Amino acid sequence: MPCIFSISEMAHSRGQGIKPAKENDFRPILDKLKIQAIKAFAESFCKRNKLPETTDSQLNDAITEAVAYARKKIKKENVASRK
């Protein structure tokens, strides 16, 4: 995912925007076309390498993990820069 979206872009987004935005949450969602491309790549990679196919739920979880990691990384960098 960091090849497609920057750490900052992931950290400051609402992820895929699957759940409705909370009140006063104006963060953008990640580009749907890029997300579709990532999912298509993962699907073709699994088929080409004779790996078990991933479900849409598994791919959504992986994207959510990447966004959560980006947020933690940004937070850690902000704390380190204050010292």
PDB file of C-alpha atoms in Angstrom:
ATOM      1  CA  MET A   1       0.000   0.000   0.000  1.00  0.00           C
ATOM      2  CA  PRO A   2       2.801   2.526   0.676  1.00  0.00           C
ATOM      3  CA  CYS A   3       3.682   2.289  -3.042  1.00  0.00           C
ATOM      4  CA  ILE A   4       0.181   3.441  -3.980  1.00  0.00           C
ATOM      5  CA  PHE A   5      -0.704   5.786  -1.103  1.00  0.00           C
ATOM      6  CA  SER A   6       1.692   7.879   0.975  1.00  0.00           C
ATOM      7  CA  ILE A   7       1.880   7.249   4.718  1.00  0.00           C
ATOM      8  CA  SER A   8       0.421  10.713   5.271  1.00  0.00           C
ATOM      9  CA  GLU A   9      -2.416  10.100   2.804  1.00  0.00           C
ATOM     10  CA  MET A  10      -3.353   6.852   4.563  1.00  0.00           C
ATOM     11  CA  ALA A  11      -2.998   8.311   8.062  1.00  0.00           C
ATOM     12  CA  HIS A  12      -5.195  11.309   7.330  1.00  0.00           C
ATOM     13  CA  SER A  13      -7.945   9.375   5.550  1.00  0.00           C
ATOM     14  CA  ARG A  14     -11.094   7.549   6.582  1.00  0.00           C
ATOM     15  CA  GLY A  15      -9.711   4.429   4.960  1.00  0.00           C
ATOM     16  CA  GLN A  16     -12.088   2.997   2.391  1.00  0.00           C
ATOM     17  CA  GLY A  17     -15.085   4.830   3.829  1.00  0.00           C
ATOM     18  CA  ILE A  18     -17.026   1.586   4.251  1.00  0.00           C
ATOM     19  CA  LYS A  19     -18.694   2.820   7.422  1.00  0.00           C
ATOM     20  CA  PRO A  20     -20.568   6.132   7.366  1.00  0.00           C
ATOM     21  CA  ALA A  21     -18.606   9.168   8.503  1.00  0.00           C
ATOM     22  CA  LYS A  22     -19.118  10.266  12.069  1.00  0.00           C
ATOM     23  CA  GLU A  23     -20.384  13.746  12.746  1.00  0.00           C
ATOM     24  CA  ASN A  24     -17.726  16.391  11.970  1.00  0.00           C
ATOM     25  CA  ASP A  25     -15.409  13.817  10.352  1.00  0.00           C
ATOM     26  CA  PHE A  26     -14.378  15.438   7.100  1.00  0.00           C
ATOM     27  CA  ARG A  27     -11.383  13.224   6.318  1.00  0.00           C
ATOM     28  CA  PRO A  28     -11.345  12.022   2.712  1.00  0.00           C
ATOM     29  CA  ILE A  29     -11.609   8.360   1.782  1.00  0.00           C
ATOM     30  CA  LEU A  30      -8.838   6.636  -0.141  1.00  0.00           C
ATOM     31  CA  ASP A  31      -9.159   6.656  -3.936  1.00  0.00           C
ATOM     32  CA  LYS A  32     -11.584   3.867  -4.868  1.00  0.00           C
ATOM     33  CA  LEU A  33      -9.899   3.167  -8.211  1.00  0.00           C
ATOM     34  CA  LYS A  34      -6.558   2.633  -6.501  1.00  0.00           C
ATOM     35  CA  ILE A  35      -8.197   0.338  -3.933  1.00  0.00           C
ATOM     36  CA  GLN A  36      -9.805  -1.669  -6.745  1.00  0.00           C
ATOM     37  CA  ALA A  37      -6.411  -1.942  -8.456  1.00  0.00           C
ATOM     38  CA  ILE A  38      -4.812  -3.230  -5.239  1.00  0.00           C
ATOM     39  CA  LYS A  39      -7.562  -5.829  -4.828  1.00  0.00           C
ATOM     40  CA  ALA A  40      -7.280  -6.912  -8.483  1.00  0.00           C
ATOM     41  CA  PHE A  41      -3.512  -7.248  -8.144  1.00  0.00           C
ATOM     42  CA  ALA A  42      -3.838  -9.343  -4.977  1.00  0.00           C
ATOM     43  CA  GLU A  43      -6.378 -11.600  -6.685  1.00  0.00           C
ATOM     44  CA  SER A  44      -4.225 -12.133  -9.784  1.00  0.00           C
ATOM     45  CA  PHE A  45      -1.085 -12.636  -7.668  1.00  0.00           C
ATOM     46  CA  CYS A  46      -2.787 -15.400  -5.685  1.00  0.00           C
ATOM     47  CA  LYS A  47      -4.059 -17.113  -8.847  1.00  0.00           C
ATOM     48  CA  ARG A  48      -0.707 -16.869 -10.622  1.00  0.00           C
ATOM     49  CA  ASN A  49       1.176 -18.299  -7.646  1.00  0.00           C
ATOM     50  CA  LYS A  50      -1.451 -20.957  -6.888  1.00  0.00           C
ATOM     51  CA  LEU A  51      -2.202 -19.482  -3.478  1.00  0.00           C
ATOM     52  CA  PRO A  52      -5.608 -19.564  -1.788  1.00  0.00           C
ATOM     53  CA  GLU A  53      -7.757 -16.716  -3.038  1.00  0.00           C
ATOM     54  CA  THR A  54      -8.308 -13.904  -0.577  1.00  0.00           C
ATOM     55  CA  THR A  55     -11.807 -12.806   0.280  1.00  0.00           C
ATOM     56  CA  ASP A  56     -12.971  -9.222  -0.007  1.00  0.00           C
ATOM     57  CA  SER A  57     -13.208  -9.159   3.786  1.00  0.00           C
ATOM     58  CA  GLN A  58      -9.563 -10.214   4.140  1.00  0.00           C
ATOM     59  CA  LEU A  59      -8.455  -7.522   1.713  1.00  0.00           C
ATOM     60  CA  ASN A  60     -10.533  -4.909   3.555  1.00  0.00           C
ATOM     61  CA  ASP A  61      -8.905  -5.995   6.831  1.00  0.00           C
ATOM     62  CA  ALA A  62      -5.440  -5.685   5.278  1.00  0.00           C
ATOM     63  CA  ILE A  63      -6.200  -2.170   4.050  1.00  0.00           C
ATOM     64  CA  THR A  64      -7.563  -1.212   7.477  1.00  0.00           C
ATOM     65  CA  GLU A  65      -4.365  -2.559   9.083  1.00  0.00           C
ATOM     66  CA  ALA A  66      -2.230  -0.482   6.707  1.00  0.00           C
ATOM     67  CA  VAL A  67      -4.198   2.673   7.543  1.00  0.00           C
ATOM     68  CA  ALA A  68      -3.934   1.978  11.297  1.00  0.00           C
ATOM     69  CA  TYR A  69      -0.172   1.410  10.959  1.00  0.00           C
ATOM     70  CA  ALA A  70       0.208   4.687   9.048  1.00  0.00           C
ATOM     71  CA  ARG A  71      -1.626   6.551  11.819  1.00  0.00           C
ATOM     72  CA  LYS A  72       0.622   5.010  14.482  1.00  0.00           C
ATOM     73  CA  LYS A  73       3.721   5.872  12.464  1.00  0.00           C
ATOM     74  CA  ILE A  74       2.662   9.511  12.031  1.00  0.00           C
ATOM     75  CA  LYS A  75       1.808   9.760  15.736  1.00  0.00           C
ATOM     76  CA  LYS A  76       5.188   8.296  16.702  1.00  0.00           C
ATOM     77  CA  GLU A  77       6.997  10.736  14.398  1.00  0.00           C
ATOM     78  CA  ASN A  78       5.076  13.668  15.903  1.00  0.00           C
ATOM     79  CA  VAL A  79       5.977  12.602  19.450  1.00  0.00           C
ATOM     80  CA  ALA A  80       9.645  12.149  18.502  1.00  0.00           C
ATOM     81  CA  SER A  81       9.805  15.588  16.847  1.00  0.00           C
ATOM     82  CA  ARG A  82       8.508  17.277  20.015  1.00  0.00           C
ATOM     83  CA  LYS A  83      11.432  16.012  22.078  1.00  0.00           C
TER      84      LYS A  83
END
